[in-house]
Short mmCIF file of C-alpha atoms and ligand atoms in Angstrom, two decimals:
data_model
loop_
_atom_site.label_atom_id
_atom_site.label_comp_id
_atom_site.label_asym_id
_atom_site.label_seq_id
_atom_site.Cartn_x
_atom_site.Cartn_y
_atom_site.Cartn_z
CA UNK A 173 122.50 -144.85 -154.67
CA UNK A 174 119.02 -145.53 -153.34
CA UNK A 175 117.71 -143.98 -150.13
CA UNK A 176 115.33 -145.80 -147.76
CA UNK A 177 112.48 -143.37 -147.03
CA UNK A 178 110.79 -145.75 -144.57
CA UNK A 179 107.91 -148.10 -145.20
CA UNK A 180 105.95 -145.80 -147.50
CA UNK A 181 103.48 -147.19 -150.02
CA UNK A 182 104.50 -145.72 -153.38
CA UNK A 183 102.29 -147.86 -155.60
CA UNK A 184 101.18 -144.86 -157.66
CA UNK A 185 99.83 -143.60 -160.00
CA UNK A 186 96.49 -145.37 -159.62
CA UNK A 187 93.27 -144.77 -161.53
CA UNK A 188 90.85 -142.35 -159.90
CA UNK A 189 87.29 -143.65 -159.73
CA UNK A 190 83.94 -142.58 -158.34
CA UNK A 191 82.35 -145.30 -156.23
CA UNK A 192 78.58 -145.15 -155.92
CA UNK A 193 76.42 -146.60 -153.15
CA UNK A 194 72.85 -146.17 -152.00
CA UNK A 195 72.96 -144.64 -148.51
CA UNK A 196 69.80 -143.90 -146.54
CA UNK A 197 67.71 -144.14 -149.71
CA UNK A 198 69.90 -141.78 -151.78
CA UNK A 199 72.86 -142.21 -154.12
CA UNK A 200 76.20 -141.18 -152.63
CA UNK A 201 79.48 -140.88 -154.54
CA UNK A 202 83.02 -141.08 -153.15
CA UNK A 203 86.34 -140.49 -154.90
CA UNK A 204 88.67 -143.48 -154.57
CA UNK A 205 92.18 -144.28 -155.73
CA UNK A 206 92.97 -147.31 -153.57
CA UNK A 207 91.19 -149.60 -155.94
CA UNK A 208 92.46 -152.89 -157.31
CA UNK A 209 91.69 -156.01 -159.27
CA UNK A 210 91.24 -158.89 -156.83
CA UNK A 211 90.67 -161.54 -159.50
CA UNK A 212 89.83 -160.72 -163.12
CA UNK A 213 86.11 -160.27 -162.36
CA UNK A 214 86.47 -158.63 -158.95
CA UNK A 215 87.37 -155.18 -157.68
CA UNK A 216 88.79 -154.29 -154.26
CA UNK A 217 88.22 -150.97 -152.51
CA UNK A 218 90.32 -149.86 -149.53
CA UNK A 219 87.80 -147.57 -147.85
CA UNK A 220 88.29 -145.77 -144.54
CA UNK A 221 85.64 -146.85 -142.02
CA UNK A 222 84.73 -143.22 -141.27
CA UNK A 223 83.28 -142.66 -144.75
CA UNK A 224 79.53 -142.36 -145.28
CA UNK A 225 79.64 -144.64 -148.35
CA UNK A 226 80.62 -147.71 -146.27
CA UNK A 227 77.17 -147.70 -144.62
CA UNK A 228 75.41 -148.19 -147.97
CA UNK A 229 77.83 -150.84 -149.25
CA UNK A 230 77.34 -152.90 -146.08
CA UNK A 231 73.57 -152.44 -146.03
CA UNK A 232 72.87 -153.24 -149.70
CA UNK A 233 75.90 -155.46 -150.38
CA UNK A 234 76.43 -153.61 -153.64
CA UNK A 235 78.36 -150.67 -155.12
CA UNK A 236 79.37 -149.21 -158.46
CA UNK A 237 82.77 -148.25 -159.82
CA UNK A 238 82.61 -145.43 -162.35
CA UNK A 239 85.59 -144.22 -164.41
CA UNK A 240 85.46 -140.44 -164.77
CA UNK A 241 87.11 -138.41 -167.55
CA UNK A 242 89.62 -135.54 -167.33
CA UNK A 243 86.82 -133.02 -167.94
CA UNK A 244 85.25 -134.14 -164.62
CA UNK A 245 88.34 -133.47 -162.46
CA UNK A 246 86.72 -130.69 -160.38
CA UNK A 247 83.66 -132.71 -159.37
CA UNK A 248 85.87 -135.78 -158.83
CA UNK A 249 88.02 -133.85 -156.35
CA UNK A 250 84.90 -132.38 -154.73
CA UNK A 251 83.52 -135.88 -154.05
CA UNK A 252 86.82 -136.60 -152.29
CA UNK A 253 86.62 -133.48 -150.12
CA UNK A 254 82.98 -133.48 -149.07
CA UNK A 255 81.24 -136.27 -147.11
CA UNK A 256 77.69 -137.43 -147.68
CA UNK A 257 77.34 -137.11 -143.88
CA UNK A 258 77.28 -133.33 -144.31
CA UNK A 259 76.34 -132.72 -147.97
CA UNK A 260 73.91 -134.40 -150.31
CA UNK A 261 76.00 -135.56 -153.31
CA UNK A 262 73.08 -137.38 -154.96
CA UNK A 263 72.32 -134.68 -157.56
CA UNK A 264 75.90 -134.05 -158.71
CA UNK A 265 75.48 -136.55 -161.55
CA UNK A 266 72.76 -138.08 -163.67
CA UNK A 267 72.22 -141.38 -161.83
CA UNK A 268 71.07 -144.64 -163.41
CA UNK A 269 70.60 -148.12 -161.97
CA UNK A 270 71.22 -151.57 -163.40
CA UNK A 271 70.17 -155.09 -162.49
CA UNK A 272 71.05 -154.86 -158.79
CA UNK A 273 68.89 -151.71 -158.35
CA UNK A 274 70.97 -150.61 -155.32
CA UNK A 275 74.23 -149.61 -157.04
CA UNK A 276 73.79 -146.06 -158.37
CA UNK A 277 75.87 -145.36 -161.48
CA UNK A 278 76.97 -142.15 -163.22
CA UNK A 279 75.72 -141.39 -166.72
CA UNK A 280 78.57 -138.87 -167.31
CA UNK A 281 81.25 -141.56 -166.81
CA UNK A 282 82.13 -143.53 -169.97
CA UNK A 283 82.61 -146.77 -168.00
CA UNK A 284 80.37 -147.91 -165.12
CA UNK A 285 80.75 -151.25 -163.36
CA UNK A 286 78.00 -152.65 -161.19
CA UNK A 287 79.34 -154.79 -158.34
CA UNK A 288 77.92 -157.25 -155.85
CA UNK A 289 79.76 -157.31 -152.50
CA UNK A 290 81.43 -160.69 -152.08
CA UNK A 291 83.51 -160.20 -148.95
CA UNK A 292 84.83 -157.54 -146.59
CA UNK A 293 88.23 -157.70 -144.95
CA UNK A 294 88.19 -155.87 -141.64
CA UNK A 295 91.38 -153.82 -141.21
CA UNK A 296 91.69 -151.59 -138.12
CA UNK A 297 90.86 -148.35 -139.96
CA UNK A 298 89.72 -149.55 -143.36
CA UNK A 299 87.11 -151.85 -144.86
CA UNK A 300 88.56 -153.74 -147.80
CA UNK A 301 85.46 -154.38 -149.88
CA UNK A 302 85.73 -156.96 -152.63
CA UNK A 303 82.94 -157.00 -155.17
CA UNK A 304 82.20 -159.11 -158.22
CA UNK A 305 81.48 -157.11 -161.39
CA UNK A 306 78.03 -158.29 -162.50
CA UNK A 307 77.49 -155.80 -165.34
CA UNK A 308 79.58 -153.20 -167.18
CA UNK A 309 78.03 -150.27 -169.03
CA UNK A 310 80.21 -148.51 -171.62
CA UNK A 311 79.46 -145.49 -173.82
CA UNK A 312 79.29 -146.57 -177.45
CA UNK A 313 81.58 -143.63 -178.29
CA UNK A 314 84.29 -145.26 -176.12
CA UNK A 315 84.33 -148.42 -178.23
CA UNK A 316 86.00 -149.47 -181.47
CA UNK A 317 84.62 -152.55 -183.21
CA UNK A 318 82.62 -153.45 -180.10
CA UNK A 319 85.61 -153.36 -177.72
CA UNK A 320 86.56 -150.74 -175.15
CA UNK A 321 89.10 -148.33 -176.66
CA UNK A 322 91.13 -146.45 -174.02
CA UNK A 323 92.37 -143.96 -176.62
CA UNK A 324 88.79 -142.66 -176.72
CA UNK A 325 88.41 -141.97 -173.01
CA UNK A 326 90.59 -139.84 -170.79
CA UNK A 327 90.83 -141.47 -167.35
CA UNK A 328 92.39 -139.61 -164.43
CA UNK A 329 95.41 -140.95 -162.56
CA UNK A 330 96.23 -140.00 -158.99
CA UNK A 331 99.38 -140.12 -156.88
CA UNK A 332 99.36 -139.70 -153.12
CA UNK A 333 103.09 -138.86 -153.18
CA UNK A 334 102.29 -135.31 -154.39
CA UNK A 335 98.47 -135.52 -154.00
CA UNK A 336 98.01 -134.68 -157.70
CA UNK A 337 96.06 -135.80 -160.73
CA UNK A 338 97.77 -136.85 -163.94
CA UNK A 339 96.63 -137.83 -167.40
CA UNK A 340 97.41 -141.07 -169.20
CA UNK A 341 100.21 -140.83 -171.76
CA UNK A 342 100.63 -142.54 -175.10
CA UNK A 343 100.97 -146.27 -175.64
CA UNK A 344 104.55 -147.42 -174.95
CA UNK A 345 104.45 -150.94 -176.38
CA UNK A 346 102.17 -153.93 -176.89
CA UNK A 347 101.97 -156.37 -173.97
CA UNK A 348 102.90 -160.04 -174.45
CA UNK A 349 104.67 -158.82 -177.63
CA UNK A 350 107.53 -156.34 -176.99
CA UNK A 351 109.16 -158.84 -174.60
CA UNK A 352 109.80 -161.16 -177.53
CA UNK A 353 112.44 -158.65 -178.68
CA UNK A 354 114.31 -158.94 -175.36
CA UNK A 355 117.64 -160.73 -175.59
CA UNK A 356 118.36 -162.75 -172.45
CA UNK A 357 121.99 -162.26 -171.21
CA UNK A 358 122.84 -165.86 -172.11
CA UNK A 359 121.95 -165.16 -175.78
CA UNK A 360 123.86 -161.87 -176.08
C1 FMN B 295 91.92 -138.28 -155.17
C2 FMN B 295 91.31 -138.86 -153.94
C3 FMN B 295 91.40 -140.22 -153.71
C4 FMN B 295 90.84 -140.79 -152.56
N1 FMN B 295 90.98 -142.12 -152.36
C5 FMN B 295 90.48 -142.68 -151.24
C6 FMN B 295 90.64 -144.07 -151.02
O1 FMN B 295 91.16 -144.80 -151.85
N2 FMN B 295 90.14 -144.58 -149.86
C7 FMN B 295 89.50 -143.81 -148.92
O2 FMN B 295 89.07 -144.33 -147.89
N3 FMN B 295 89.32 -142.48 -149.13
C8 FMN B 295 89.78 -141.89 -150.26
N4 FMN B 295 89.62 -140.56 -150.48
C9 FMN B 295 88.89 -139.74 -149.48
C10 FMN B 295 87.36 -139.76 -149.69
O3 FMN B 295 87.03 -139.62 -151.06
C11 FMN B 295 86.69 -138.59 -148.91
O4 FMN B 295 87.01 -138.66 -147.55
C12 FMN B 295 85.20 -138.49 -149.15
O5 FMN B 295 84.78 -137.19 -148.81
C13 FMN B 295 84.36 -139.50 -148.34
O6 FMN B 295 83.02 -139.39 -148.80
P1 FMN B 295 81.78 -140.04 -148.05
O7 FMN B 295 81.91 -139.73 -146.57
O8 FMN B 295 80.58 -139.36 -148.67
O9 FMN B 295 81.81 -141.51 -148.27
C14 FMN B 295 90.16 -139.96 -151.62
C15 FMN B 295 90.06 -138.59 -151.87
C16 FMN B 295 90.62 -138.03 -153.01
C17 FMN B 295 90.51 -136.54 -153.26
#
């Protein structure tokens, strides 16, 4: 028996990222989990309008999406507790810039994506920012034969249902492959 718990969004776990933006001339970093893939080259961010980071994204029309590792969980949570309105978060990480020059990125993160703002959807309480990924910077140690190897990084997952962080488990099966073993009812 299933129970209806009301219209609650349970689309978790989601990856936890640090979004970077240049605000009032300084890098600012915000923890985000409501992040998605809009089209293969684009990333969406559901960001509450009260956040300090929104100012920089709107002003510079750019942001970065950085994938932190398990070892960074304390600073990741901190960036989700403290606002740049009250605390300077610019020195928490070693910052670097790419081609856009206004999307601060985090050296300590194995994957950093530099994004150009394409459009903003104006929800009552949230800005849905959609950015095109214009460059992706990956630690060489996170690659195998020139391709990103997720077994070499340790991304952090987050669920709002219990407000907790989780780690990624082992590979279950190969996509576009395991389904070939499925026997449709008509063939059983
Ligand atoms: C794990 C975690 C995930 C979060 N995800 C989001 C999110 O997806 N969208 C959002 O608007 N705020 C999210 N927040 C809240 C912001 O990170 C937090 O309010 C932050 O302090 C805002 O920083 P800023 O004012 O410097 O931009 C999250 C916080 C945590 C701890």
